[in-house]
mmCIF file of C-alpha atoms in Angstrom:
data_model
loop_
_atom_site.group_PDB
_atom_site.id
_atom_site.type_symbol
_atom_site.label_atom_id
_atom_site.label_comp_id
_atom_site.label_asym_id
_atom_site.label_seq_id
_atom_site.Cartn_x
_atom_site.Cartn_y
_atom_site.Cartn_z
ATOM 1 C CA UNK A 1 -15.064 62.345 5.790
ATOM 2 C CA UNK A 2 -16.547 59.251 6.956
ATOM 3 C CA UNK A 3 -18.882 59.255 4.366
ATOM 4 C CA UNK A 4 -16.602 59.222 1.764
ATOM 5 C CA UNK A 5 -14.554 56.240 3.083
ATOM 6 C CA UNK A 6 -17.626 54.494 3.491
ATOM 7 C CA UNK A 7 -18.402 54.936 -0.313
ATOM 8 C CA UNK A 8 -14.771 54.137 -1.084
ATOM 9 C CA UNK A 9 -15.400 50.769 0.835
ATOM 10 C CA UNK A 10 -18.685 49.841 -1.006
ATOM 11 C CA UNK A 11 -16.873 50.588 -4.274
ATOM 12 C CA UNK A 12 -13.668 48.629 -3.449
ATOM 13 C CA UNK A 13 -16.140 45.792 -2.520
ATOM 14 C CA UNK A 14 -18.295 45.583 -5.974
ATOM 15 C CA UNK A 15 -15.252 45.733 -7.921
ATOM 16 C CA UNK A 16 -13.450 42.957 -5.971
ATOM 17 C CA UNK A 17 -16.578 40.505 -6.212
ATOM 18 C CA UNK A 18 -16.865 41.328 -9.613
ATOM 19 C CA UNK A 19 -13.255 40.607 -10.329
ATOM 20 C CA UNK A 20 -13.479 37.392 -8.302
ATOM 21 C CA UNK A 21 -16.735 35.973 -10.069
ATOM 22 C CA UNK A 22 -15.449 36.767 -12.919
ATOM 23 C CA UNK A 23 -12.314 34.436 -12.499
ATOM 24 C CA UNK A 24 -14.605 31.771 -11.775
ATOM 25 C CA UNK A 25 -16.753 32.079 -14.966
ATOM 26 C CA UNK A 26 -14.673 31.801 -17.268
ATOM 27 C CA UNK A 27 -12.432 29.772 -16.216
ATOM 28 C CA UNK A 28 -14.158 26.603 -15.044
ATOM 29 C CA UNK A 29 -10.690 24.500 -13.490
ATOM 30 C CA UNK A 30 -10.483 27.190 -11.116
ATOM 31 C CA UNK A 31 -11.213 26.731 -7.564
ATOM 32 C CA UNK A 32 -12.311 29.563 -5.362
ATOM 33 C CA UNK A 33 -9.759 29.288 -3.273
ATOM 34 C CA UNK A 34 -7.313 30.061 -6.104
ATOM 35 C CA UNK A 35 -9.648 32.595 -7.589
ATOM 36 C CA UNK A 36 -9.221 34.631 -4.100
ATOM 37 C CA UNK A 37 -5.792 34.713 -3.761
ATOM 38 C CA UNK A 38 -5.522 35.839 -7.592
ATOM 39 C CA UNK A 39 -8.008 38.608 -6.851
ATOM 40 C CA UNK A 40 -5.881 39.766 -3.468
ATOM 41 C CA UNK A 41 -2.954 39.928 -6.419
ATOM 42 C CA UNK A 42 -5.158 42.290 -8.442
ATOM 43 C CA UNK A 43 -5.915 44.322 -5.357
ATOM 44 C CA UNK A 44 -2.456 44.991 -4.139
ATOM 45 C CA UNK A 45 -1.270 45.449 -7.908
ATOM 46 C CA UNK A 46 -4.421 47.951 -8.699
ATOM 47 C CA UNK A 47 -5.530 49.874 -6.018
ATOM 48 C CA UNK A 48 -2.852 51.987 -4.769
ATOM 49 C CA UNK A 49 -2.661 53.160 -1.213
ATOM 50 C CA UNK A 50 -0.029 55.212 0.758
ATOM 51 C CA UNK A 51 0.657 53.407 3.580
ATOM 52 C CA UNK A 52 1.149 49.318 4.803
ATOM 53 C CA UNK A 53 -2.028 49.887 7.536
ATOM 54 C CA UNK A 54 -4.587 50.887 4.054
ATOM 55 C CA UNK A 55 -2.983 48.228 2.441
ATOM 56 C CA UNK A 56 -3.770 45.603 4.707
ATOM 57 C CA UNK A 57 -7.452 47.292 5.142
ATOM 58 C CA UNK A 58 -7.723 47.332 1.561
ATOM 59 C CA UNK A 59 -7.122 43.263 1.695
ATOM 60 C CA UNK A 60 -9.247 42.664 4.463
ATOM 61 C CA UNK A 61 -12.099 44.337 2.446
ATOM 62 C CA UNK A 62 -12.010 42.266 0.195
ATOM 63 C CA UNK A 63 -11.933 39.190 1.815
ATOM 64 C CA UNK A 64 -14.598 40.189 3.392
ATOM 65 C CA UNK A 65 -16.310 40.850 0.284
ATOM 66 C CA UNK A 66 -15.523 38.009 -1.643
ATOM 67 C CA UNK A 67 -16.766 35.258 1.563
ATOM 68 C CA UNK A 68 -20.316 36.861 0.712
ATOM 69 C CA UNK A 69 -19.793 35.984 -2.900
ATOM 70 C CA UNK A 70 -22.415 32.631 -2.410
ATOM 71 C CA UNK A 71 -18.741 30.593 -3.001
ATOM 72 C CA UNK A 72 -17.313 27.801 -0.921
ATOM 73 C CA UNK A 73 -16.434 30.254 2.195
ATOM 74 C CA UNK A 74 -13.874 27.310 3.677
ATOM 75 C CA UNK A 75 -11.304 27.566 0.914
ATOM 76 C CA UNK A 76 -11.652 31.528 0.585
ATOM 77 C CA UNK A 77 -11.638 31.748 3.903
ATOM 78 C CA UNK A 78 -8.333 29.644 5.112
ATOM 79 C CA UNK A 79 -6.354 30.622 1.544
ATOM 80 C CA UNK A 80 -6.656 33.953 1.830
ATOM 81 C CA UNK A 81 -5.805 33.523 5.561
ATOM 82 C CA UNK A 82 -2.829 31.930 4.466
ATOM 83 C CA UNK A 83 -1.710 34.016 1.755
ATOM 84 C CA UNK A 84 -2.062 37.103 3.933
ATOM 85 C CA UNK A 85 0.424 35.230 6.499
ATOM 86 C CA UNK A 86 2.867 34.424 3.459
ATOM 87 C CA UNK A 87 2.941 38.263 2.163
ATOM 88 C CA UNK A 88 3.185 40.029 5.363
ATOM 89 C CA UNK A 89 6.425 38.538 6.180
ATOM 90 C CA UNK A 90 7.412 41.478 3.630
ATOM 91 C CA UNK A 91 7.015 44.063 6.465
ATOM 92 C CA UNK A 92 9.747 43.211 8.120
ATOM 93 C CA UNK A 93 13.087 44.875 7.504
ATOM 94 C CA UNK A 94 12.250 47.094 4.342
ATOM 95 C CA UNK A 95 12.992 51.185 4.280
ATOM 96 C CA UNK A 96 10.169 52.285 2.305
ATOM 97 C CA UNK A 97 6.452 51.591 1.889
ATOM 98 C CA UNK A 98 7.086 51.228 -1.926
ATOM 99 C CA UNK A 99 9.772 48.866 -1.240
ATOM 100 C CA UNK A 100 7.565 46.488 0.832
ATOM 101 C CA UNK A 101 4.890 46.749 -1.393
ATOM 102 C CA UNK A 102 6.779 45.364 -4.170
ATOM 103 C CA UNK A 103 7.848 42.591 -1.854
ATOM 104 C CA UNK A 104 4.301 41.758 -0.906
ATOM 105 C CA UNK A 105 3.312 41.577 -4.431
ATOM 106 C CA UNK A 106 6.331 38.758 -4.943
ATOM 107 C CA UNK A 107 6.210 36.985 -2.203
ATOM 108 C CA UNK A 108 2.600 36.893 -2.906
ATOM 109 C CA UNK A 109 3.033 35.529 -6.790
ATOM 110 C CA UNK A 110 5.159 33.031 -5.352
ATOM 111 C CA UNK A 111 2.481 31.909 -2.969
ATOM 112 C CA UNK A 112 -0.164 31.802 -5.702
ATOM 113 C CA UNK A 113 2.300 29.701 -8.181
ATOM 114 C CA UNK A 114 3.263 27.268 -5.361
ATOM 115 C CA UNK A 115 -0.909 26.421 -5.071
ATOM 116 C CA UNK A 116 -1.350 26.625 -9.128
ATOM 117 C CA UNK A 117 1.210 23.268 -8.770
ATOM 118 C CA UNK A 118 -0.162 21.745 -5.319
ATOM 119 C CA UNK A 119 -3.276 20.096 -7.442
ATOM 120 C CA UNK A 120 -0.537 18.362 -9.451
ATOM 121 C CA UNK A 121 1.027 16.853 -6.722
ATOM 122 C CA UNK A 122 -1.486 15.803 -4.845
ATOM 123 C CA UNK A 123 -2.730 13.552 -7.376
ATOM 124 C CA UNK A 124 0.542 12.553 -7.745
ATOM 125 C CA UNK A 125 0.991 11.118 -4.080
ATOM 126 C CA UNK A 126 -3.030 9.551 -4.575
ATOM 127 C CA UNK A 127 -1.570 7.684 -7.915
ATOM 128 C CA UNK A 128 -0.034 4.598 -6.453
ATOM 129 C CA UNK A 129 -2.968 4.016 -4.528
ATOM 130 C CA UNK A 130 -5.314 3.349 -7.587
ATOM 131 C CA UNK A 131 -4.766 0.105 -8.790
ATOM 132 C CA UNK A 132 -5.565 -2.174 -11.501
ATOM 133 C CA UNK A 133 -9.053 -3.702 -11.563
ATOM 134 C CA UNK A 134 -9.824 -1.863 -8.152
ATOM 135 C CA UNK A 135 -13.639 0.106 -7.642
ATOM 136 C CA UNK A 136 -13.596 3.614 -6.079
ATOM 137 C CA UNK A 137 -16.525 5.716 -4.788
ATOM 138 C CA UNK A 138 -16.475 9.594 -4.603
ATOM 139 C CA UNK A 139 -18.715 11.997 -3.466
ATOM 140 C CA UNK A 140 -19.480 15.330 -5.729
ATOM 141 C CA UNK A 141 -17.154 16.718 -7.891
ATOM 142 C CA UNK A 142 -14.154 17.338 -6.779
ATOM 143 C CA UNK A 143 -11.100 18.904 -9.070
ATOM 144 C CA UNK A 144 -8.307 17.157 -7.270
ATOM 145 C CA UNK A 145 -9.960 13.975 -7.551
ATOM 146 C CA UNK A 146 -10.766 14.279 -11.120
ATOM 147 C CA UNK A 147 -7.026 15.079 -11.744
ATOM 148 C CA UNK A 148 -5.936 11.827 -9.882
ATOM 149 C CA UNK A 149 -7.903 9.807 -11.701
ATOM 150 C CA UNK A 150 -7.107 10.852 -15.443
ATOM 151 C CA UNK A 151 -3.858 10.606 -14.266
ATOM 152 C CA UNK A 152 -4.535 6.995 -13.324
ATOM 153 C CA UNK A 153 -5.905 6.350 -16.520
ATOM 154 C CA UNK A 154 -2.720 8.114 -18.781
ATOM 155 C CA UNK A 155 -1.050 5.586 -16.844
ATOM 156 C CA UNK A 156 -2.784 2.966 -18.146
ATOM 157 C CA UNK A 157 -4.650 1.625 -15.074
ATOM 158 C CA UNK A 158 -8.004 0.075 -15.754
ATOM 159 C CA UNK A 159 -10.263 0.952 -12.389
ATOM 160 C CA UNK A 160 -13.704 1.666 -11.824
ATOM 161 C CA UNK A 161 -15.401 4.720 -10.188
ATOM 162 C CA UNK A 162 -18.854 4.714 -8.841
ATOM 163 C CA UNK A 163 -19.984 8.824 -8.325
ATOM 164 C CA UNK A 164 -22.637 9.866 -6.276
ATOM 165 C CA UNK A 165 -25.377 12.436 -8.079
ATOM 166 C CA UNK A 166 -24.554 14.602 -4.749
ATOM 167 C CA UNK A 167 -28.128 16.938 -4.876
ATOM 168 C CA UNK A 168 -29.128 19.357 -4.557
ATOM 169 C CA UNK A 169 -26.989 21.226 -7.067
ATOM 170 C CA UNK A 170 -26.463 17.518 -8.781
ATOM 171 C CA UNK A 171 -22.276 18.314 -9.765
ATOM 172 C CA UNK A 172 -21.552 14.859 -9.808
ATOM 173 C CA UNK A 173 -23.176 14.688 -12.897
ATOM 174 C CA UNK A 174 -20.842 16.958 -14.255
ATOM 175 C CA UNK A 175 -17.792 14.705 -12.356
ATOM 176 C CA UNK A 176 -19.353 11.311 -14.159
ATOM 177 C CA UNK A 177 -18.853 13.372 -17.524
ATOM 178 C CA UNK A 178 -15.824 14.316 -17.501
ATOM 179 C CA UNK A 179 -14.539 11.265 -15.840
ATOM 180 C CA UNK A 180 -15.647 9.295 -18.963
ATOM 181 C CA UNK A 181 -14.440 11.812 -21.539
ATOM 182 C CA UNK A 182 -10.810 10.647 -19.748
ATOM 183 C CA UNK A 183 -11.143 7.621 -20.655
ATOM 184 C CA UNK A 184 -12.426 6.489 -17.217
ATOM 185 C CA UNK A 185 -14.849 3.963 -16.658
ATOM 186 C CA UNK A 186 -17.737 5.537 -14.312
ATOM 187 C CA UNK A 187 -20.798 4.492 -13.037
ATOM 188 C CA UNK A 188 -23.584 7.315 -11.975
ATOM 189 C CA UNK A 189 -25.042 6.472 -8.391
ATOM 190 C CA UNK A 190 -27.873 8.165 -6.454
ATOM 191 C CA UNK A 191 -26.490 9.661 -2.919
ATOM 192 C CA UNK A 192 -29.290 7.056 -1.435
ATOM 193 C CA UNK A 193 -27.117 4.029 -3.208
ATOM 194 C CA UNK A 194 -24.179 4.723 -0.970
ATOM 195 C CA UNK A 195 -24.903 1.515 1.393
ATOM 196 C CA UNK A 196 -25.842 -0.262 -1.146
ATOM 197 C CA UNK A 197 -22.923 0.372 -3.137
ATOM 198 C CA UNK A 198 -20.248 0.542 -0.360
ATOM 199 C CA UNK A 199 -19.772 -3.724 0.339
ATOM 200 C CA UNK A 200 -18.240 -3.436 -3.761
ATOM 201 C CA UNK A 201 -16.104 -0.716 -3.145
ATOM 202 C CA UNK A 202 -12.128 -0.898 -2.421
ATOM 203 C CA UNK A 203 -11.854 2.506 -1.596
ATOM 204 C CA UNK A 204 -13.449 6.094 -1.222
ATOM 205 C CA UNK A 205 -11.591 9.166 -2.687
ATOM 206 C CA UNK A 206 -12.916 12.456 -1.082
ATOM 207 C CA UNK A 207 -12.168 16.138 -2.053
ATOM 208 C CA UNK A 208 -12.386 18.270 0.490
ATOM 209 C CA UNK A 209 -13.453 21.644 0.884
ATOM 210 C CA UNK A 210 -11.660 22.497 3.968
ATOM 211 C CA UNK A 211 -9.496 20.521 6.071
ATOM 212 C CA UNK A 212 -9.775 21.729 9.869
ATOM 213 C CA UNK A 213 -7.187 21.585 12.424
ATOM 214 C CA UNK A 214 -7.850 18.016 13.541
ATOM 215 C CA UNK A 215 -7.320 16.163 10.496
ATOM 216 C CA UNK A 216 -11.177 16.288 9.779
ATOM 217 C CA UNK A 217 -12.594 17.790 6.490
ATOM 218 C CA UNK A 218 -15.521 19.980 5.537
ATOM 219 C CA UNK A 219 -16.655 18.702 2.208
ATOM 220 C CA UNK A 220 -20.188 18.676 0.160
ATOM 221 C CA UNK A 221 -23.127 17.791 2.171
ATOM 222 C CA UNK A 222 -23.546 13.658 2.638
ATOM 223 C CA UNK A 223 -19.592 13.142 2.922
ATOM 224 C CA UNK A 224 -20.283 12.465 6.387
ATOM 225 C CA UNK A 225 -22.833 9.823 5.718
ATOM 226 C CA UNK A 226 -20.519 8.164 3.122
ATOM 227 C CA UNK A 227 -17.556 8.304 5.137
ATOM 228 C CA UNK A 228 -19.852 6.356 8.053
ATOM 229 C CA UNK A 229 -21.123 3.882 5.816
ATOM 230 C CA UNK A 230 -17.221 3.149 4.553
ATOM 231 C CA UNK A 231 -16.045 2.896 8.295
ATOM 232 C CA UNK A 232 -18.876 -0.015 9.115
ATOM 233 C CA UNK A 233 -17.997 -1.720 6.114
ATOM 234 C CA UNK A 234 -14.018 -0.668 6.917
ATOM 235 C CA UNK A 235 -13.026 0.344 3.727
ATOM 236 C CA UNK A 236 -9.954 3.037 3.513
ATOM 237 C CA UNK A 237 -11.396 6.782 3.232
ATOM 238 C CA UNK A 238 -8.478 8.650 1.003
ATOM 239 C CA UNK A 239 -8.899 12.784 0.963
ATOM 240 C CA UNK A 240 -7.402 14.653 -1.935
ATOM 241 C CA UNK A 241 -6.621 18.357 -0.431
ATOM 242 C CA UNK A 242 -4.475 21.083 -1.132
ATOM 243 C CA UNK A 243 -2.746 22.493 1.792
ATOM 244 C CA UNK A 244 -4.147 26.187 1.113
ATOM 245 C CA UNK A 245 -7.198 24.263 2.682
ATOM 246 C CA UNK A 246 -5.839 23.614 6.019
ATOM 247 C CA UNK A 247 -7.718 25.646 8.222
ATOM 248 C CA UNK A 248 -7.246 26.596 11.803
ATOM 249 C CA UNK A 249 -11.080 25.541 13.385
ATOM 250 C CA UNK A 250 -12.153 23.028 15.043
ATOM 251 C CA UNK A 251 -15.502 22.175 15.128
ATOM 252 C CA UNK A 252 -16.466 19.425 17.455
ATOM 253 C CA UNK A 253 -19.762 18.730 15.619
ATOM 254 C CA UNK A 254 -22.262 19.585 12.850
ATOM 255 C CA UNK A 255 -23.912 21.942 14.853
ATOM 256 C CA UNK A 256 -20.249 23.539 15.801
ATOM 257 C CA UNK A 257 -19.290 24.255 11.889
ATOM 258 C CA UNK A 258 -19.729 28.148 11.275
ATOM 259 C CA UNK A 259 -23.126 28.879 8.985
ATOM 260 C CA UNK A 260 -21.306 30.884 6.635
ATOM 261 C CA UNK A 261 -19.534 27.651 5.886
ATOM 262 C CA UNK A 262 -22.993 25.543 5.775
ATOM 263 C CA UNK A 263 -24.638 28.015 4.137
ATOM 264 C CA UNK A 264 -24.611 30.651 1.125
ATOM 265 C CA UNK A 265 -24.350 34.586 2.184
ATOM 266 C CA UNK A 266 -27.500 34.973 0.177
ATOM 267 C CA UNK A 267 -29.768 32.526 2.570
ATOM 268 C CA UNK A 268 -27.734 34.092 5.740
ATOM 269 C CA UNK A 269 -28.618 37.483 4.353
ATOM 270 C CA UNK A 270 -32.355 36.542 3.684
ATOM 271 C CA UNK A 271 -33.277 36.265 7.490
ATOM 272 C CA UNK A 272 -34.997 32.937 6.844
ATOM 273 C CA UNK A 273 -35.032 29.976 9.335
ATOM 274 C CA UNK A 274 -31.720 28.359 9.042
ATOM 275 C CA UNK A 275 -33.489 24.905 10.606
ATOM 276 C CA UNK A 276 -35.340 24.821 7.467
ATOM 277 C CA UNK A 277 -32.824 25.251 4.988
ATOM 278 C CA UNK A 278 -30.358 22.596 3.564
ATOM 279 C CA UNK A 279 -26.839 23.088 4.505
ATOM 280 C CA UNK A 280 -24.219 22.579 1.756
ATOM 281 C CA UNK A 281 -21.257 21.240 3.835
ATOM 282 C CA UNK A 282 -20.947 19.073 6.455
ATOM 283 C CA UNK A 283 -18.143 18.136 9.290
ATOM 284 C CA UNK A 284 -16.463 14.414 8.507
ATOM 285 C CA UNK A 285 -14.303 14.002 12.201
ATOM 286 C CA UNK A 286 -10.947 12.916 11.431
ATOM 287 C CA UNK A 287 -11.925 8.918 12.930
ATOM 288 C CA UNK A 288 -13.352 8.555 9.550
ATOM 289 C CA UNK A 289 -10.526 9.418 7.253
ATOM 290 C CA UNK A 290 -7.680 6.807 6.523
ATOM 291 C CA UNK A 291 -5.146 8.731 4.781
ATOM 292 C CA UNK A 292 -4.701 13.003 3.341
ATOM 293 C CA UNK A 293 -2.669 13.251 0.322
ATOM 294 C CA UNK A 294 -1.668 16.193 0.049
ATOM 295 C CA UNK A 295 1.151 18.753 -1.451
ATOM 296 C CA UNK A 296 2.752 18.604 1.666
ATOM 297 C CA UNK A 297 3.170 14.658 1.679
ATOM 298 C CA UNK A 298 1.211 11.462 2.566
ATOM 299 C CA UNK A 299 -0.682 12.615 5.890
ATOM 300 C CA UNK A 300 -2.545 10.917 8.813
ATOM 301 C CA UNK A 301 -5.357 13.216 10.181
ATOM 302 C CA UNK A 302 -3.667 13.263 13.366
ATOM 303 C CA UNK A 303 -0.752 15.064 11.704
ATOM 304 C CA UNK A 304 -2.530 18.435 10.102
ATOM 305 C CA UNK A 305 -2.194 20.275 13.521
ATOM 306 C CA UNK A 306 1.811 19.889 13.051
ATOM 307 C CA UNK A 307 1.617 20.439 9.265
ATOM 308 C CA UNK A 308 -0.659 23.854 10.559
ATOM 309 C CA UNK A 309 2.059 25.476 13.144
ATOM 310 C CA UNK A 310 4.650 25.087 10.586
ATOM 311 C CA UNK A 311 2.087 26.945 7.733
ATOM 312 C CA UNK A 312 1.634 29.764 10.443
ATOM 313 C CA UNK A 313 5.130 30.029 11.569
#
């Protein structure tokens, strides 16, 4: 018998990466935290189980499966936390198994159409802040921050944005693109030119990958660095984030950050020497960051822990 659940588990695990990687292929505006909760949608709607206890294995499986996906683990990790918080409220109060199924599966559709509008809204609250004539550095590519920005521009605000290559994968090539096919004036910059650049600059707009407990943010390897070289030269660090990317860790260092958030399953799986390999996140402590626009409203890092216990409540 165990055997056969084991089997059942492997299977339920292929078919949920596959459905997951899929999301993110073809569609190329979608975020993996998004992707995630739309594939915990797929499993509750598709694989039918008998009782609330498989059900919730059945989810846990495939979070599980989907954080060793070589995907951004931070926003998988904390929106799926979060959804599975939302949903399970559904438990409560409900005769039949059926019943709270079906409740699950709306509460959870709610959930995932209440992030489809966050990105909206964030750039929203990040608009008045862009201002005529002004220069803005950002790190990466970030989807948030792209959003803001042709906003801006619709708007008919004239602004310049200096974007860092941000190696090793090199997105913020991609970011430059697509900031100029908006109609945005953009200027490609090594990650090495930060210093250089930074005395220019009137602000720094950050994505974020993850947003941890104390206001700080786990974003794309050299955010740190930038965010360092903005403080000396005190110039306001804004974060774009979602609030399905508040996360409940707290890392007190680099060294502190879990290595399934530094690092993709595939290296963790290969065995090799972790001190040799490049991590793809770091940890930028919340000292560094000025403002958080959010969904949620206007935020000061000192307020995500409050903005947290009301998520989890």
């Amino acid at each position: 018998m165990t055997h056969i659940i084991n089997i059942t588990e492997i299977m339920l695990k292929e078919e949920v990466q596959e459905i997951f990687l899929k999301i993110l292929r073809e569609e190329e505006d979608v975020s993996a935290g998004v992707a995630a909760i739309r594939t915990l949608l797929t499993v509750i709607e598709n694989y039918k189980v008998a009782t609330v206890r498989e059900l919730d294995l059945n989810l846990q499986l495939a979070v599980d499966a989907m954080r060793h996906c070589d995907q951004p683990v931070a926003a998988i990790s904390s929106g799926c936390e979060l959804f599975m918080r939302f949903i399970t409220f559904a438990k409560l109060d409900v005769k039949s198994f059926e019943e709270c199924e079906q409740i699950m599966l709306q509460r959870g559709q709610i959930f995932l159409e209440t992030l489809l509008e966050a990105r909206g809204k964030v750039a929203k609250q990040a608009l008045p802040f862009i201002s005529d004539g002004c220069k803005i550095l950002t790190h990466s590519r970030s989807r948030v921050v792209l959003q803001a920005m042709l906003e801006a521009a619709k708007a008919n605000k004239r602004f310049h944005v200096y974007v860092t290559m941000s190696g090793p994968d090199n997105s913020g090539i991609l970011m430059h693109k697509q900031l100029l096919a908006g109609g945005v004036d953009a200027t490609l910059i090594l990650d090495a030119a930060v210093g250089y650049i930074m005395e220019q600059m009137d602000i720094v707009m950050l994505g974020a990958e993850g947003v941890t407990e104390s206001g700080g943010i786990i974003n794309k390897i050299g955010t740190y660095s930038l965010a360092m070289s903005a403080l000396e030269l005190k110039k306001p660090v804004h974060v774009l984030a979602e609030s399905f990317k508040f996360s409940r860790i707290y890392p007190l260092n680099q060294q502190d950050l879990p290595n399934e958030f530094k690092y993709l399953s595939s290296v963790l799986k290969s065995g090799k020497d972790l001190s040799k390999e490049h991590p793809l996140v770091d940890y930028t402590p919340p000292a560094y960051i000025t403002l958080l626009f959010t969904d949620l409203g206007i935020l000061t890092p000192s307020a995500v822990s409050d903005e947290l216990i009301k998520l989890y409540l």
